[in-house]
Short mmCIF file of C-alpha atoms in Angstrom, two decimals:
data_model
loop_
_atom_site.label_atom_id
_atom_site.label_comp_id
_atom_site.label_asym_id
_atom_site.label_seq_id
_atom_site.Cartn_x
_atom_site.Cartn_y
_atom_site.Cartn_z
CA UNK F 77 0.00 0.00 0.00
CA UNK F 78 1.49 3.25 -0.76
CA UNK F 79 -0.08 5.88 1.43
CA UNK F 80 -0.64 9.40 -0.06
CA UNK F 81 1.47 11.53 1.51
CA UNK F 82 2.65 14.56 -0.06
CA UNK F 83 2.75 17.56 2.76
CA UNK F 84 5.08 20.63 2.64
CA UNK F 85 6.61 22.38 5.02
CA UNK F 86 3.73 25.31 4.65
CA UNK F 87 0.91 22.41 5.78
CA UNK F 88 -0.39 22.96 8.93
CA UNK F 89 -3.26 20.28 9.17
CA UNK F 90 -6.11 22.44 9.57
CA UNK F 91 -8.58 20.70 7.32
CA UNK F 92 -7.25 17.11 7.27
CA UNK F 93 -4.99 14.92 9.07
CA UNK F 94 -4.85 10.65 8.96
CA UNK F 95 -8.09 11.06 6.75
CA UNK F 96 -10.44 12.82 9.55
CA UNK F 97 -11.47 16.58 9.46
CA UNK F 98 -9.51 18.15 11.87
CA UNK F 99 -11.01 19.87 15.11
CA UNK F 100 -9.63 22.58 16.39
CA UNK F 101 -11.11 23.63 20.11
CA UNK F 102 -12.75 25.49 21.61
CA UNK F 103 -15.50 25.56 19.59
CA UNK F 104 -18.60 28.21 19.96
CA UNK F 105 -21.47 27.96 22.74
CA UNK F 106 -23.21 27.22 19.92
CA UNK F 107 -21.36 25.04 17.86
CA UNK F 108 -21.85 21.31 18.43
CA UNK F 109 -18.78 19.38 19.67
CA UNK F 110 -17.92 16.90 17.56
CA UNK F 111 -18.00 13.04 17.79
CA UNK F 112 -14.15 12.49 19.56
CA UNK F 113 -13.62 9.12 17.31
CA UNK F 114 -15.12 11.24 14.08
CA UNK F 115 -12.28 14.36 13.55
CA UNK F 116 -8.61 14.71 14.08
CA UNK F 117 -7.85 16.31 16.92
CA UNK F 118 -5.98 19.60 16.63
CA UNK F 119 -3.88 21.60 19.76
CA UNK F 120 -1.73 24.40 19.72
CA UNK F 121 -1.05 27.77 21.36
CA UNK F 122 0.46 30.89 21.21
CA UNK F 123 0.34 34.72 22.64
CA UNK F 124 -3.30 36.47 21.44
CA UNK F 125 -5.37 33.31 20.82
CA UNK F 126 -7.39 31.31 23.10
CA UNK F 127 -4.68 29.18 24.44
CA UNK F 128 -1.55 30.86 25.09
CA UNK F 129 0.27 28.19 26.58
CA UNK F 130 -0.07 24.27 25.37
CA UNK F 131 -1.06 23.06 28.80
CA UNK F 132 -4.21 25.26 28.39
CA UNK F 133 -5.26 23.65 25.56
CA UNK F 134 -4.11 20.10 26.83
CA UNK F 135 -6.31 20.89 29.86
CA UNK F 136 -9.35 21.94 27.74
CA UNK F 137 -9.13 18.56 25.85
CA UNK F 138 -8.72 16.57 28.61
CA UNK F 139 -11.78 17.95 30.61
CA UNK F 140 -14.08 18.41 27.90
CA UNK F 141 -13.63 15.73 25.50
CA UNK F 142 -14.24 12.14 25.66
CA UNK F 143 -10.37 10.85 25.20
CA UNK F 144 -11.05 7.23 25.06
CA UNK F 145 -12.50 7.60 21.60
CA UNK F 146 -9.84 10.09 19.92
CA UNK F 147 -7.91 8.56 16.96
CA UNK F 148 -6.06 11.27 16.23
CA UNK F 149 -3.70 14.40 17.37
CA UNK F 150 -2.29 17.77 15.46
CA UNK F 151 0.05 19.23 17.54
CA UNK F 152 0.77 22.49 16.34
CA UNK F 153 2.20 25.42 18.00
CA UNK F 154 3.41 26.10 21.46
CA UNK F 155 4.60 28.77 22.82
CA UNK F 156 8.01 29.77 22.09
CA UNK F 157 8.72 26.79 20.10
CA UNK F 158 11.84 28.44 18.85
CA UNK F 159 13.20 28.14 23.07
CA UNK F 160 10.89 25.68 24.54
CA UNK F 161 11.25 22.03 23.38
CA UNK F 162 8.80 19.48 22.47
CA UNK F 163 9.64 16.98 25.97
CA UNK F 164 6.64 18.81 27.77
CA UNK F 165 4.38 17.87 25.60
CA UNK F 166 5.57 14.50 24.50
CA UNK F 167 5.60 13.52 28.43
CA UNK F 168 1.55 14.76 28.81
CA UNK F 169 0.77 12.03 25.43
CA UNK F 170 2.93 9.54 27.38
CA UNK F 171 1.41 10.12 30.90
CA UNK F 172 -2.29 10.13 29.55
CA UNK F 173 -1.77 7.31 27.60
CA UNK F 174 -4.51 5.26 29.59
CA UNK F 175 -6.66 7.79 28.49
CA UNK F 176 -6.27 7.65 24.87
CA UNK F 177 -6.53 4.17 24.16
CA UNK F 178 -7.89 4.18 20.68
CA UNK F 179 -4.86 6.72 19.60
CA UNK F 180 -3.46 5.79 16.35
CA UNK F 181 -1.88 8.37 14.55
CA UNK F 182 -0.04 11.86 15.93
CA UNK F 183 2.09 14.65 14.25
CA UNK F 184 3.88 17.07 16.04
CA UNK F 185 5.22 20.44 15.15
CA UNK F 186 2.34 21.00 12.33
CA UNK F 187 2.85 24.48 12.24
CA UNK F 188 3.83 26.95 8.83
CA UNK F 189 6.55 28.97 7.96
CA UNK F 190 4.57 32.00 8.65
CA UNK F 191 3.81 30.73 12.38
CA UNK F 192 8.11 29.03 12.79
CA UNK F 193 10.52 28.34 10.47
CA UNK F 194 10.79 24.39 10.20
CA UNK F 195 14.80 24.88 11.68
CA UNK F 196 13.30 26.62 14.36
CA UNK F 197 11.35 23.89 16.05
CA UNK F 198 12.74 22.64 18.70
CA UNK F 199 12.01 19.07 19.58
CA UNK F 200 13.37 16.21 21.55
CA UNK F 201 13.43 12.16 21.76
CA UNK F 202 10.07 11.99 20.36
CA UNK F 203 10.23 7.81 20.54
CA UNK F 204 8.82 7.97 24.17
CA UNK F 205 5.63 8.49 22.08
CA UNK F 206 6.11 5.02 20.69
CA UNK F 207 7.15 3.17 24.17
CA UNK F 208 3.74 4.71 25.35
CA UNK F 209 1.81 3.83 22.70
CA UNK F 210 2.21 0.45 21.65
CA UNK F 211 -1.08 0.39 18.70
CA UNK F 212 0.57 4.26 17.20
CA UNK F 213 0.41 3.58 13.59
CA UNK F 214 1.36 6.36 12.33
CA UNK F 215 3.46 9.24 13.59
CA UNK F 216 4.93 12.12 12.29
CA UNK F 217 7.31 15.21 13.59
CA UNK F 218 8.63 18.52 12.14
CA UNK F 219 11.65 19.73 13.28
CA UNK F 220 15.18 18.31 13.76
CA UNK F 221 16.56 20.90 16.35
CA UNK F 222 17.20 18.86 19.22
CA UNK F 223 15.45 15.80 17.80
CA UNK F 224 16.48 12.31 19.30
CA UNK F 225 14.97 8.98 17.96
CA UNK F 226 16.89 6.02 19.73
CA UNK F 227 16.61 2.38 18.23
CA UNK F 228 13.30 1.37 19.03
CA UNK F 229 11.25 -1.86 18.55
CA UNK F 230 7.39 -1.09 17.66
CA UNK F 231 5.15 -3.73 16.54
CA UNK F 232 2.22 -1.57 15.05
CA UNK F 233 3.75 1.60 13.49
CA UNK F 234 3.52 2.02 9.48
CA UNK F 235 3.92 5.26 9.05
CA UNK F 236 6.88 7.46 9.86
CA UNK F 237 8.03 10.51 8.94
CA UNK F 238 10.40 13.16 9.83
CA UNK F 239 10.10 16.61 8.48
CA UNK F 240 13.68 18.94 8.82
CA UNK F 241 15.61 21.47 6.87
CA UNK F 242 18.45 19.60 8.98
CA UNK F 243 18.48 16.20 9.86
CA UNK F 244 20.53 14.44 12.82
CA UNK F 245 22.86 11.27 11.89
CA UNK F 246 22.58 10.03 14.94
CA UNK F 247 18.29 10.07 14.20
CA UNK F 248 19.12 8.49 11.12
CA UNK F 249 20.99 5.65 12.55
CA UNK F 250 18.63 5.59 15.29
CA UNK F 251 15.56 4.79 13.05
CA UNK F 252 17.88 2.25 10.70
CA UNK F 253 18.57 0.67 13.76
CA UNK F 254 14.71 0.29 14.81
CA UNK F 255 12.82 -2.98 14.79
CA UNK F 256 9.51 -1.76 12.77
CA UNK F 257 8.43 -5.13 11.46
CA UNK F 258 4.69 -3.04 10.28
CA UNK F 259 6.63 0.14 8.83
CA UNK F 260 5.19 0.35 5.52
CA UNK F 261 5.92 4.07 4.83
CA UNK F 262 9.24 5.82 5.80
CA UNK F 263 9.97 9.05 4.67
CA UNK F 264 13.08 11.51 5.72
CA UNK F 265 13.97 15.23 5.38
CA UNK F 266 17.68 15.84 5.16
CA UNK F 267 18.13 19.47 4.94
CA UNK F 268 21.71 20.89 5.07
CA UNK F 269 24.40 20.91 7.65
CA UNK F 270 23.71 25.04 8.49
CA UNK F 271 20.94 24.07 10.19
CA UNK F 272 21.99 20.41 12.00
CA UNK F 273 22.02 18.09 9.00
CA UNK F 274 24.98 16.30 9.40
CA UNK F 275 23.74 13.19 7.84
CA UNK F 276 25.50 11.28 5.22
CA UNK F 277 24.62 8.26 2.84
CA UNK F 278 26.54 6.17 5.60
CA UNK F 279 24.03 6.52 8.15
CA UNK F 280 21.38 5.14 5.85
CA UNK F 281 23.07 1.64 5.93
CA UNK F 282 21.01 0.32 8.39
CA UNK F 283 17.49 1.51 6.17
CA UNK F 284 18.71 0.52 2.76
CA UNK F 285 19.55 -3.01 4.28
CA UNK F 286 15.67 -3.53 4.84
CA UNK F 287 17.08 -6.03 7.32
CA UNK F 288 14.43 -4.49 10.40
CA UNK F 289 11.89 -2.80 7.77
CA UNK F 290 9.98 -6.53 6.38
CA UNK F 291 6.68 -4.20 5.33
CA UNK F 292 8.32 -1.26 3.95
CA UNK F 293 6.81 -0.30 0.89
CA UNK F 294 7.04 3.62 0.94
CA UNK F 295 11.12 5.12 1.05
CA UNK F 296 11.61 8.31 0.93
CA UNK F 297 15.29 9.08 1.56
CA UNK F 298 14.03 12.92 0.62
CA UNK F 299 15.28 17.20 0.90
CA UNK F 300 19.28 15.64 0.13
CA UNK F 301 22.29 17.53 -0.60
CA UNK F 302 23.57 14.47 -1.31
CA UNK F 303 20.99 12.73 -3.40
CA UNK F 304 23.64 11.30 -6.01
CA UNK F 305 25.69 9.29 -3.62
CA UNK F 306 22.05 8.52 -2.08
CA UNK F 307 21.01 6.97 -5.49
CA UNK F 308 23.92 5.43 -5.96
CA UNK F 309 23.46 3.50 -2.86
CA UNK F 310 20.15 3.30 -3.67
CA UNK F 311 20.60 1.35 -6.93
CA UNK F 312 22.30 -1.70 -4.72
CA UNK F 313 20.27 -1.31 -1.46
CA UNK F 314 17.96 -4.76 -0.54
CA UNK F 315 15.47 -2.86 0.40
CA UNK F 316 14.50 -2.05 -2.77
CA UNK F 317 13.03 -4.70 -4.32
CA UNK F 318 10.07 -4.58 -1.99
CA UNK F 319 9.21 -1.23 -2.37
CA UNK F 320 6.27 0.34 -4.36
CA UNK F 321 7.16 3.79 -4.22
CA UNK F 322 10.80 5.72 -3.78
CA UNK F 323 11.25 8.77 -3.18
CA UNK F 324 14.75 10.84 -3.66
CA UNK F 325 12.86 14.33 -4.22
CA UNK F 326 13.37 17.67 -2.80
CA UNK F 327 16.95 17.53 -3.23
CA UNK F 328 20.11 17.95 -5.58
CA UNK F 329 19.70 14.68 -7.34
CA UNK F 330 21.15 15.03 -10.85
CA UNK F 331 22.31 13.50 -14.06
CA UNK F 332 25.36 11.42 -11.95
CA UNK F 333 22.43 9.91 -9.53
CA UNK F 334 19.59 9.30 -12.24
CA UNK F 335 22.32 7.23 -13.91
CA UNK F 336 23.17 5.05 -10.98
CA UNK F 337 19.32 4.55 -10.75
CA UNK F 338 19.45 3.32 -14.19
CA UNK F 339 22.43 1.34 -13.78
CA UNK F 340 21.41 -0.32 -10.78
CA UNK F 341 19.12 -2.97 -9.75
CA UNK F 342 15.81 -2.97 -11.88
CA UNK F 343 13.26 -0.52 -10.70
CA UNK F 344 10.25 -1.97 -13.28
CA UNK F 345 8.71 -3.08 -10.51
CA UNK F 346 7.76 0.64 -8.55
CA UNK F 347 4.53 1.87 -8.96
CA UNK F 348 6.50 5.47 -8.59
CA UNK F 349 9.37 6.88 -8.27
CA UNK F 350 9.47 10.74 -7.59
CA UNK F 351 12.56 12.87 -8.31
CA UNK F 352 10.69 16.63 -7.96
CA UNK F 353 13.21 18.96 -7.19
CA UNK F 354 15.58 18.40 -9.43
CA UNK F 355 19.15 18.85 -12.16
CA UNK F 356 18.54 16.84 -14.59
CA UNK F 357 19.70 17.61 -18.12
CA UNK F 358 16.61 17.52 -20.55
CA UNK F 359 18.28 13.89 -22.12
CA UNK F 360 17.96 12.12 -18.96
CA UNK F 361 14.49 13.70 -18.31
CA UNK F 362 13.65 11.59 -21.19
CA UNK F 363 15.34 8.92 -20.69
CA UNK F 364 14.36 8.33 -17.01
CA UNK F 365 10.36 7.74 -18.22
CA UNK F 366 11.44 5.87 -21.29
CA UNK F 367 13.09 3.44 -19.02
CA UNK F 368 10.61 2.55 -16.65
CA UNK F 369 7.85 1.75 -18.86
CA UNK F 370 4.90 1.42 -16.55
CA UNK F 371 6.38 3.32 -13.78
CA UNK F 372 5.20 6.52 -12.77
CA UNK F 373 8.25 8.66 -13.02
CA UNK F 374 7.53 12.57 -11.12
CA UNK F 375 10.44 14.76 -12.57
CA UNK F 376 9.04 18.34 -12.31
CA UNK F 377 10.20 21.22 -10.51
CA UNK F 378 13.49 20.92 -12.34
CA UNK F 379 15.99 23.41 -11.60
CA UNK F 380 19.01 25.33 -13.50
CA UNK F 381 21.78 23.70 -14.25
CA UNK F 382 23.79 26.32 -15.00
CA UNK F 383 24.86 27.42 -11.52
CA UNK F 384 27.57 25.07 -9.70
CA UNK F 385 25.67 25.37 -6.70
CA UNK F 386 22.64 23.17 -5.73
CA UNK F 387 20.02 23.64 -2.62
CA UNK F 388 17.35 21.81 -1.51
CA UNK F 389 13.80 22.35 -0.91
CA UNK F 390 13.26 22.61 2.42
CA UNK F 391 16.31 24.39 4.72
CA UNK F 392 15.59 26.73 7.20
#
């Protein structure tokens, strides 16, 4: 199953989230609360609204609605998210996890550019979210300042995704290093080394092996500086035969990594592979369709190839 997933960094959830309308409290005296189970839960707060701090709205939720049903979470802003980290509010989830039993799918740090630059967000070991919730299927964070993901097992998670104009290693070879035998859909924002991504195609060894990913079908190795030596692993990696979908978009993947895709292992067998965001030469953006007959191939968004320099999508 491929899931459709295609967010920016400028989605904040406030209409959909996990396939539920999202609910934003507090509602009007006259507006009819919604069924908990039915809608997507979203929190947040910041100076001038109704919540100014997150514990306000936590403590709204948890008095007024009936948690037991709730599927679903937006976190959004808190205040100062720029100082204050995510632990805070990662410890409430974990602490009231008797009282969200039917919770299935959270992300955290939904907010825009216009409400915190992505580098901005500060967050923290986010996989005490996992240890609480043992059925979490599907979980999703934006942010890499301060973000820690230690190896993990989780038997019910198939979604995960990690939104950052800088990405960790050591989150990288925390999640390669994971046991996530129902992960069907990983997908990872590099970003560059300015703003804490000091990942490299080394740190992926452990998620191109495939060795603790059996369901994977979804990869998105995604936002790279270094997309060609990342498709040039790619083109050997194990994982790949099992996959549906890749994903090496957003980044600075050009002709030298489009040919290692096409020199590699076959990929004939992808429902898609998406390269938006791109420098290729207009030969290899025929060539890469012509290839893969039967394949969905995304190559817009292409970008000048004049200019030594290459940047990817999502940075600061």
């Amino acid at each position: 199953m491929i899931f459709d997933i295609q967010p920016t960094n400028s989605e904040d959830y406030s209409e959909t989230y996990a396939g539920l309308p999202v609910a934003a409290p507090p509602f009007d005296e006259e507006e009819p609360q919604p069924d908990p189970g039915a809608v997507a839960w979203r929190l947040s707060a910041c100076e001038g609204d109704e919540f100014e701090e997150i514990s306000e709205s936590f403590d709204w939720f948890f008095d007024n609605v009936d948690t037991e049903k709730v599927k679903a979470l937006v976190i959004g802003e808190w205040e100062d998210c720029y100082d204050t980290d995510s632990a805070a509010i990662i410890a409430r989830l974990a602490g009231n996890a008797d009282r969200l039993p039917e919770l299935r799918s959270v992300f955290l740090g939904a907010m825009t550019w216009e409400q915190s630059e992505i580098s901005w967000i500060q967050q923290s070991d986010v996989t005490a979210l996992l240890e609480a919730y043992p059925r979490l299927e599907r979980l999703e964070v934006r942010g890499g300042s301060g973000l820690a993901f230690p190896p993990v097992r989780h038997e019910s998670l198939r979604v995960l995704r990690v939104e950052t104009g800088g990405l960790p290693a050591e989150v990288v070879r925390g999640i390669g290093g994971s046991d996530l035998p129902a992960l069907e859909h990983l997908e990872l924002w590099f970003g560059v080394e300015d703003y804490g991504g000091d990942s490299t195609v080394n740190d992926c060894e452990g998620i191109l092996s495939g060795q603790r990913l059996p369901s994977l079908r979804y990869l998105g190795l995604q936002n790279s500086p270094f997309a060609d030596e990342l498709a040039a692993a790619v083109a050997a990696a194990p994982v790949v035969a099992r996959l549906e979908a890749l994903s090496l978009s957003m980044g600075s993947i050009g002709n030298d990594g489009a040919e290692a895709l096409l020199s590699g292992q076959p990929l004939t067998h992808l429902r898609r592979l998406d390269l938006h965001h791109n420098y290729l030469s207009d030969a290899m953006a025929e060539r890469l369709p012509a290839a893969l007959p039967g394949v969905e191939v995304r190559l817009d968004d292409r970008r000048s190839r004049e200019d030594d320099w290459r940047y990817v999508a999502v940075s600061e």
